[in-house]
Amino acid sequence: MMLDSGGYAATVTEAADAVAAAERAGYDGAWVAETQIDPFVGLAVAAGRTERVELVTGIAVAFARNPMTVAVQANDLQLLSGGRFVLGLGSQIKPHITKRFGMPWSAPAARMREFVLAVRAIWSAFETGERLRFLGEFYTHTLMTPFFNPGPNPHGNPKVYLAAVGERMTEVAGEVADGMLCHGFSTERYLREVTLPALECGLAKVGKTLDGFDISGPSFVASGSTDEELATAIAEVRRQIAFYGSTPAYRGVLELHGWGALQDDLNALSKRGQWDEMNALVDDEVLNTFAVVGDPKSAAAEIKRRYGDVATRLTVTPPVAAALRDAD
């Protein structure tokens, strides 16, 4: 299993520094998320400071962009990094797409499928010089003159990973992507009973199996070498679980465990801005179902037990990643 380091940087410089630190520490990959910065810019800076580590957008919001801009940015990063770039895409949720980005929202799974296929069609035009002709329901790309065509990438096209939670988006990941980024708001049971069957369904549509398909496993981990460190980590993970649990799009994970009512309560509190009250609703049973909790040695063993036969890579935040690496 590959171990990636990831986090939520506040500046491009902070993101690039974190990626460079991950390479020095021996991690296999490092990802930059789209929160307060553009992940493509952060990784572009990081590419010049690193030589080995794989560079992943984890994630870039697809529906805030269009396939042409993403295809060009990904091609540039693949070239700049010497073939170390992985394009990680996610849909985000409707309020962010329509209210924060001012972009259209409809049929997210179908739109994402078409988005990835359009990106691949554009890359094919770069590689072959043949006429670009992608005609879809959501995206149309039919113009690529030589002046705008960068030509074939000597490192080949980047891998595409797709973030998913629901069955439909997960099926799309199997159909059009090279790997899947399992959302942190998943459980071992959800991964085995919902995610894997949906992935296999999507893969079967294109005549493939899970062999060679990358799966980045769920990564809520609360670990510490002292009681104080562990308590701090647990409090942060409770906050993350409460935040994601308040989102209707992720309700299915809770319902699988019989906790649908918890989503109603968390959502109501979030609308009132009662964040501390939300955290208190995440009891120990919910915490330990979603997260791996314990000292570094026991946490590393539990991660392998839960996901070792399924996940090909795991992404955790830098302090936890360092502890787990040392414990392995």
CSV table of C-alpha atoms in Angstrom, one decimal:
chain,number,residue,atom,x,y,z
A,1,MET,CA,0.0,0.0,0.0
A,2,MET,CA,1.3,3.4,-1.0
A,3,LEU,CA,1.3,6.1,1.8
A,4,ASP,CA,0.5,9.6,0.7
A,5,SER,CA,0.8,12.8,2.6
A,6,GLY,CA,-2.0,15.4,2.2
A,7,GLY,CA,-3.5,18.4,3.9
A,8,TYR,CA,-5.3,21.7,3.5
A,9,ALA,CA,-2.8,24.5,2.8
A,10,ALA,CA,-3.7,28.1,3.2
A,11,THR,CA,-1.2,29.4,0.6
A,12,VAL,CA,0.6,28.1,-2.5
A,13,THR,CA,3.9,28.3,-0.7
A,14,GLU,CA,2.7,26.3,2.2
A,15,ALA,CA,1.4,23.6,-0.1
A,16,ALA,CA,4.6,23.4,-2.0
A,17,ASP,CA,6.6,23.3,1.2
A,18,ALA,CA,4.4,20.4,2.5
A,19,VAL,CA,4.9,18.4,-0.7
A,20,ALA,CA,8.7,18.9,-0.6
A,21,ALA,CA,8.7,17.8,3.0
A,22,ALA,CA,6.7,14.7,2.1
A,23,GLU,CA,9.3,13.7,-0.5
A,24,ARG,CA,12.1,14.2,2.0
A,25,ALA,CA,10.3,12.1,4.5
A,26,GLY,CA,10.0,9.2,2.0
A,27,TYR,CA,6.2,9.3,1.2
A,28,ASP,CA,5.1,7.9,-2.1
A,29,GLY,CA,2.8,10.7,-3.0
A,30,ALA,CA,1.5,14.1,-1.9
A,31,TRP,CA,-1.8,15.7,-2.7
A,32,VAL,CA,-3.0,19.3,-2.6
A,33,ALA,CA,-6.7,20.0,-2.0
A,34,GLU,CA,-8.8,22.8,-3.5
A,35,THR,CA,-9.9,24.7,-0.4
A,36,GLN,CA,-8.2,28.1,0.0
A,37,ILE,CA,-5.8,27.7,-3.0
A,38,ASP,CA,-5.8,26.4,-6.6
A,39,PRO,CA,-4.3,22.9,-6.4
A,40,PHE,CA,-2.8,23.1,-9.9
A,41,VAL,CA,-0.8,26.2,-8.9
A,42,GLY,CA,0.3,24.6,-5.6
A,43,LEU,CA,1.5,21.4,-7.4
A,44,ALA,CA,3.2,23.4,-10.2
A,45,VAL,CA,5.4,25.1,-7.6
A,46,ALA,CA,5.9,21.8,-5.8
A,47,ALA,CA,7.0,20.1,-9.0
A,48,GLY,CA,10.0,22.4,-9.2
A,49,ARG,CA,11.0,21.5,-5.6
A,50,THR,CA,10.7,17.7,-5.9
A,51,GLU,CA,12.1,14.9,-8.0
A,52,ARG,CA,10.3,11.6,-7.0
A,53,VAL,CA,7.1,12.0,-5.2
A,54,GLU,CA,3.8,11.6,-7.1
A,55,LEU,CA,1.7,14.8,-7.3
A,56,VAL,CA,-2.0,14.5,-6.9
A,57,THR,CA,-4.8,17.1,-7.0
A,58,GLY,CA,-7.0,15.8,-4.1
A,59,ILE,CA,-9.3,17.0,-5.4
A,60,ALA,CA,-9.7,19.6,-8.1
A,61,VAL,CA,-13.4,20.6,-8.5
A,62,ALA,CA,-14.3,19.5,-12.0
A,63,PHE,CA,-17.6,21.4,-12.3
A,64,ALA,CA,-16.0,24.7,-11.4
A,65,ARG,CA,-14.0,24.3,-14.7
A,66,ASN,CA,-14.5,22.9,-18.1
A,67,PRO,CA,-12.7,19.9,-19.8
A,68,MET,CA,-10.5,22.0,-22.0
A,69,THR,CA,-9.0,24.1,-19.1
A,70,VAL,CA,-8.5,20.9,-17.0
A,71,ALA,CA,-6.9,19.0,-19.9
A,72,VAL,CA,-4.4,21.8,-20.6
A,73,GLN,CA,-3.5,22.3,-16.9
A,74,ALA,CA,-3.1,18.5,-16.4
A,75,ASN,CA,-0.9,18.2,-19.5
A,76,ASP,CA,1.2,21.1,-18.3
A,77,LEU,CA,1.7,19.5,-14.9
A,78,GLN,CA,2.5,16.2,-16.3
A,79,LEU,CA,5.2,17.8,-18.4
A,80,LEU,CA,6.5,20.0,-15.6
A,81,SER,CA,6.7,17.1,-13.2
A,82,GLY,CA,8.4,14.6,-15.5
A,83,GLY,CA,5.3,12.4,-15.6
A,84,ARG,CA,4.5,12.4,-11.8
A,85,PHE,CA,1.1,14.1,-12.0
A,86,VAL,CA,-2.2,12.4,-11.1
A,87,LEU,CA,-5.4,14.3,-12.0
A,88,GLY,CA,-7.8,13.8,-9.0
A,89,LEU,CA,-11.2,15.2,-9.7
A,90,GLY,CA,-14.4,15.6,-7.7
A,91,SER,CA,-17.8,17.0,-8.2
A,92,GLN,CA,-18.3,19.0,-4.9
A,93,ILE,CA,-21.9,19.5,-3.9
A,94,LYS,CA,-24.6,21.6,-5.5
A,95,PRO,CA,-24.6,24.6,-3.2
A,96,HIS,CA,-20.9,25.1,-3.8
A,97,ILE,CA,-21.1,24.7,-7.6
A,98,THR,CA,-24.1,27.0,-8.0
A,99,LYS,CA,-23.5,29.5,-5.2
A,100,ARG,CA,-19.8,29.7,-4.8
A,101,PHE,CA,-18.6,29.0,-8.3
A,102,GLY,CA,-21.7,30.2,-10.2
A,103,MET,CA,-21.7,27.2,-12.5
A,104,PRO,CA,-24.5,24.9,-13.6
A,105,TRP,CA,-25.4,21.7,-11.8
A,106,SER,CA,-27.3,18.8,-13.2
A,107,ALA,CA,-27.0,15.0,-13.2
A,108,PRO,CA,-23.6,15.0,-11.4
A,109,ALA,CA,-22.7,11.4,-12.2
A,110,ALA,CA,-23.6,11.6,-15.9
A,111,ARG,CA,-21.9,15.0,-16.1
A,112,MET,CA,-18.7,13.7,-14.5
A,113,ARG,CA,-18.6,10.7,-16.9
A,114,GLU,CA,-18.8,13.1,-19.8
A,115,PHE,CA,-16.3,15.5,-18.3
A,116,VAL,CA,-13.6,12.8,-18.0
A,117,LEU,CA,-14.3,11.4,-21.4
A,118,ALA,CA,-14.0,14.9,-22.9
A,119,VAL,CA,-10.6,15.4,-21.1
A,120,ARG,CA,-9.4,12.2,-22.6
A,121,ALA,CA,-10.7,13.2,-26.1
A,122,ILE,CA,-8.7,16.4,-25.8
A,123,TRP,CA,-5.6,14.6,-24.8
A,124,SER,CA,-6.0,12.3,-27.7
A,125,ALA,CA,-6.2,15.3,-30.0
A,126,PHE,CA,-2.9,16.6,-28.5
A,127,GLU,CA,-1.3,13.2,-28.9
A,128,THR,CA,-2.4,12.3,-32.5
A,129,GLY,CA,-3.1,15.7,-34.1
A,130,GLU,CA,-6.4,14.3,-35.3
A,131,ARG,CA,-9.5,16.4,-35.4
A,132,LEU,CA,-11.1,17.1,-32.0
A,133,ARG,CA,-14.8,16.1,-32.1
A,134,PHE,CA,-16.4,15.5,-28.8
A,135,LEU,CA,-20.2,16.0,-28.8
A,136,GLY,CA,-21.9,15.4,-25.5
A,137,GLU,CA,-25.0,16.4,-23.6
A,138,PHE,CA,-23.1,18.7,-21.3
A,139,TYR,CA,-19.8,19.5,-23.1
A,140,THR,CA,-18.9,20.0,-26.7
A,141,HIS,CA,-15.4,20.4,-28.0
A,142,THR,CA,-14.9,20.6,-31.8
A,143,LEU,CA,-12.1,23.1,-32.3
A,144,MET,CA,-8.3,22.5,-31.9
A,145,THR,CA,-6.1,24.3,-34.3
A,146,PRO,CA,-2.3,23.6,-34.4
A,147,PHE,CA,-1.7,27.0,-32.8
A,148,PHE,CA,-3.4,25.8,-29.6
A,149,ASN,CA,-2.3,22.2,-29.7
A,150,PRO,CA,0.8,21.5,-27.4
A,151,GLY,CA,1.4,18.2,-29.1
A,152,PRO,CA,2.0,14.8,-27.5
A,153,ASN,CA,3.3,14.7,-24.0
A,154,PRO,CA,6.6,12.8,-23.8
A,155,HIS,CA,5.5,11.4,-20.4
A,156,GLY,CA,2.1,10.2,-21.6
A,157,ASN,CA,-1.2,11.3,-20.2
A,158,PRO,CA,-1.7,11.6,-16.5
A,159,LYS,CA,-3.7,9.1,-14.6
A,160,VAL,CA,-7.2,10.2,-13.7
A,161,TYR,CA,-8.6,9.5,-10.2
A,162,LEU,CA,-12.2,10.3,-9.4
A,163,ALA,CA,-13.6,11.0,-5.9
A,164,ALA,CA,-16.9,9.3,-5.1
A,165,VAL,CA,-19.3,8.4,-2.3
A,166,GLY,CA,-22.6,7.5,-3.9
A,167,GLU,CA,-23.1,4.4,-6.0
A,168,ARG,CA,-23.7,6.2,-9.3
A,169,MET,CA,-20.5,8.3,-9.1
A,170,THR,CA,-18.6,5.3,-7.9
A,171,GLU,CA,-19.7,3.3,-10.9
A,172,VAL,CA,-18.6,6.2,-13.2
A,173,ALA,CA,-15.2,6.1,-11.5
A,174,GLY,CA,-14.9,2.4,-12.5
A,175,GLU,CA,-16.0,3.1,-16.0
A,176,VAL,CA,-13.8,6.1,-17.0
A,177,ALA,CA,-11.1,6.6,-14.4
A,178,ASP,CA,-7.8,4.9,-13.5
A,179,GLY,CA,-8.4,5.0,-9.8
A,180,MET,CA,-10.9,6.1,-7.1
A,181,LEU,CA,-10.4,8.5,-4.2
A,182,CYS,CA,-12.6,7.1,-1.4
A,183,HIS,CA,-14.0,10.0,0.6
A,184,GLY,CA,-12.9,10.1,4.2
A,185,PHE,CA,-16.6,9.9,5.1
A,186,SER,CA,-16.7,6.2,4.4
A,187,THR,CA,-16.5,3.1,6.6
A,188,GLU,CA,-15.1,-0.3,6.1
A,189,ARG,CA,-18.6,-1.8,5.8
A,190,TYR,CA,-19.6,0.9,3.2
A,191,LEU,CA,-16.5,0.3,1.2
A,192,ARG,CA,-17.0,-3.5,1.0
A,193,GLU,CA,-20.8,-3.5,0.7
A,194,VAL,CA,-21.5,-0.5,-1.5
A,195,THR,CA,-18.3,1.0,-3.0
A,196,LEU,CA,-16.6,-2.2,-4.3
A,197,PRO,CA,-19.7,-3.6,-6.0
A,198,ALA,CA,-20.4,-0.3,-7.7
A,199,LEU,CA,-16.8,0.0,-8.9
A,200,GLU,CA,-16.9,-3.5,-10.3
A,201,CYS,CA,-20.1,-2.7,-12.1
A,202,GLY,CA,-18.5,0.3,-13.8
A,203,LEU,CA,-15.4,-1.6,-14.6
A,204,ALA,CA,-17.4,-4.4,-16.2
A,205,LYS,CA,-19.1,-2.0,-18.5
A,206,VAL,CA,-15.7,-1.4,-20.2
A,207,GLY,CA,-14.4,-4.9,-19.9
A,208,LYS,CA,-12.1,-4.4,-16.9
A,209,THR,CA,-11.7,-5.7,-13.4
A,210,LEU,CA,-10.2,-4.3,-10.2
A,211,ASP,CA,-6.8,-5.6,-11.3
A,212,GLY,CA,-4.7,-2.6,-11.9
A,213,PHE,CA,-7.3,-0.1,-10.7
A,214,ASP,CA,-6.0,2.2,-7.9
A,215,ILE,CA,-8.1,2.7,-4.8
A,216,SER,CA,-7.2,5.3,-2.2
A,217,GLY,CA,-8.8,4.1,1.0
A,218,PRO,CA,-10.8,6.1,3.6
A,219,SER,CA,-8.4,8.0,5.8
A,220,PHE,CA,-10.0,9.3,9.0
A,221,VAL,CA,-7.2,8.5,11.5
A,222,ALA,CA,-7.0,9.8,15.1
A,223,SER,CA,-3.6,8.9,16.5
A,224,GLY,CA,-1.1,10.2,19.0
A,225,SER,CA,1.9,9.1,21.0
A,226,THR,CA,0.6,10.7,24.2
A,227,ASP,CA,-2.8,11.0,25.8
A,228,GLU,CA,-2.9,14.7,25.0
A,229,GLU,CA,-2.0,14.2,21.3
A,230,LEU,CA,-4.6,11.4,21.0
A,231,ALA,CA,-7.3,13.6,22.6
A,232,THR,CA,-6.5,16.5,20.2
A,233,ALA,CA,-6.7,14.1,17.2
A,234,ILE,CA,-10.0,12.6,18.3
A,235,ALA,CA,-11.5,16.0,18.7
A,236,GLU,CA,-10.5,17.0,15.2
A,237,VAL,CA,-11.8,13.8,13.7
A,238,ARG,CA,-15.1,14.2,15.5
A,239,ARG,CA,-15.4,17.7,14.0
A,240,GLN,CA,-14.7,16.3,10.5
A,241,ILE,CA,-17.2,13.5,10.8
A,242,ALA,CA,-19.9,15.9,12.1
A,243,PHE,CA,-19.2,18.3,9.2
A,244,TYR,CA,-19.5,15.7,6.5
A,245,GLY,CA,-22.3,13.9,8.2
A,246,SER,CA,-24.4,17.1,8.0
A,247,THR,CA,-24.3,17.0,4.2
A,248,PRO,CA,-27.4,15.3,2.6
A,249,ALA,CA,-25.2,13.9,-0.2
A,250,TYR,CA,-23.4,11.6,2.2
A,251,ARG,CA,-26.5,10.4,4.0
A,252,GLY,CA,-26.3,6.9,2.5
A,253,VAL,CA,-23.2,6.1,4.5
A,254,LEU,CA,-25.0,6.8,7.7
A,255,GLU,CA,-28.1,5.0,6.7
A,256,LEU,CA,-26.2,1.8,6.0
A,257,HIS,CA,-25.4,1.8,9.7
A,258,GLY,CA,-28.9,2.8,10.8
A,259,TRP,CA,-27.9,6.3,11.7
A,260,GLY,CA,-30.1,8.2,9.2
A,261,ALA,CA,-31.6,10.3,12.0
A,262,LEU,CA,-28.1,11.5,12.9
A,263,GLN,CA,-27.8,13.2,9.5
A,264,ASP,CA,-31.1,15.1,10.2
A,265,ASP,CA,-29.8,16.3,13.5
A,266,LEU,CA,-26.4,17.3,12.2
A,267,ASN,CA,-27.9,19.1,9.2
A,268,ALA,CA,-30.3,21.1,11.4
A,269,LEU,CA,-27.5,22.2,13.8
A,270,SER,CA,-25.2,23.1,10.9
A,271,LYS,CA,-27.9,25.5,9.5
A,272,ARG,CA,-28.0,27.2,12.9
A,273,GLY,CA,-24.2,27.4,13.1
A,274,GLN,CA,-24.1,25.2,16.2
A,275,TRP,CA,-20.8,23.6,15.4
A,276,ASP,CA,-19.8,22.5,19.0
A,277,GLU,CA,-23.2,20.8,19.4
A,278,MET,CA,-22.7,18.9,16.2
A,279,ASN,CA,-19.4,17.5,17.4
A,280,ALA,CA,-21.0,16.2,20.6
A,281,LEU,CA,-23.4,14.1,18.5
A,282,VAL,CA,-20.5,12.0,17.2
A,283,ASP,CA,-20.4,9.4,19.9
A,284,ASP,CA,-17.7,6.8,20.4
A,285,GLU,CA,-19.5,4.2,18.3
A,286,VAL,CA,-19.8,6.5,15.3
A,287,LEU,CA,-16.2,7.8,15.8
A,288,ASN,CA,-14.7,4.3,15.8
A,289,THR,CA,-16.7,3.1,12.9
A,290,PHE,CA,-15.6,6.0,10.6
A,291,ALA,CA,-12.1,6.5,12.0
A,292,VAL,CA,-9.1,4.4,13.1
A,293,VAL,CA,-8.3,5.5,16.6
A,294,GLY,CA,-5.3,4.6,18.8
A,295,ASP,CA,-1.5,5.0,19.2
A,296,PRO,CA,0.6,4.9,16.0
A,297,LYS,CA,1.4,1.2,16.2
A,298,SER,CA,-2.1,0.0,16.8
A,299,ALA,CA,-3.5,2.5,14.3
A,300,ALA,CA,-1.2,1.2,11.6
A,301,ALA,CA,-2.2,-2.4,12.3
A,302,GLU,CA,-5.9,-1.4,12.2
A,303,ILE,CA,-5.6,0.4,8.9
A,304,LYS,CA,-4.0,-2.7,7.4
A,305,ARG,CA,-6.8,-4.9,8.8
A,306,ARG,CA,-9.6,-2.7,7.5
A,307,TYR,CA,-8.2,-1.8,4.1
A,308,GLY,CA,-5.0,-3.8,3.4
A,309,ASP,CA,-6.7,-6.2,1.0
A,310,VAL,CA,-8.6,-3.5,-0.9
A,311,ALA,CA,-6.8,-0.1,-0.9
A,312,THR,CA,-3.7,0.4,-3.0
A,313,ARG,CA,-2.9,3.7,-1.3
A,314,LEU,CA,-3.8,5.6,1.8
A,315,THR,CA,-3.7,9.4,2.2
A,316,VAL,CA,-3.5,10.9,5.7
A,317,THR,CA,-2.5,14.3,7.1
A,318,PRO,CA,1.2,14.9,7.6
A,319,PRO,CA,1.4,14.5,11.5
A,320,VAL,CA,-0.5,11.2,11.4
A,321,ALA,CA,1.3,10.0,8.3
A,322,ALA,CA,4.7,10.6,10.0
A,323,ALA,CA,3.6,8.7,13.1
A,324,LEU,CA,2.2,5.8,11.1
A,325,ARG,CA,5.3,5.5,8.9
A,326,ASP,CA,7.5,5.4,12.0
A,327,ALA,CA,5.2,2.7,13.5
A,328,ASP,CA,5.2,0.5,10.5
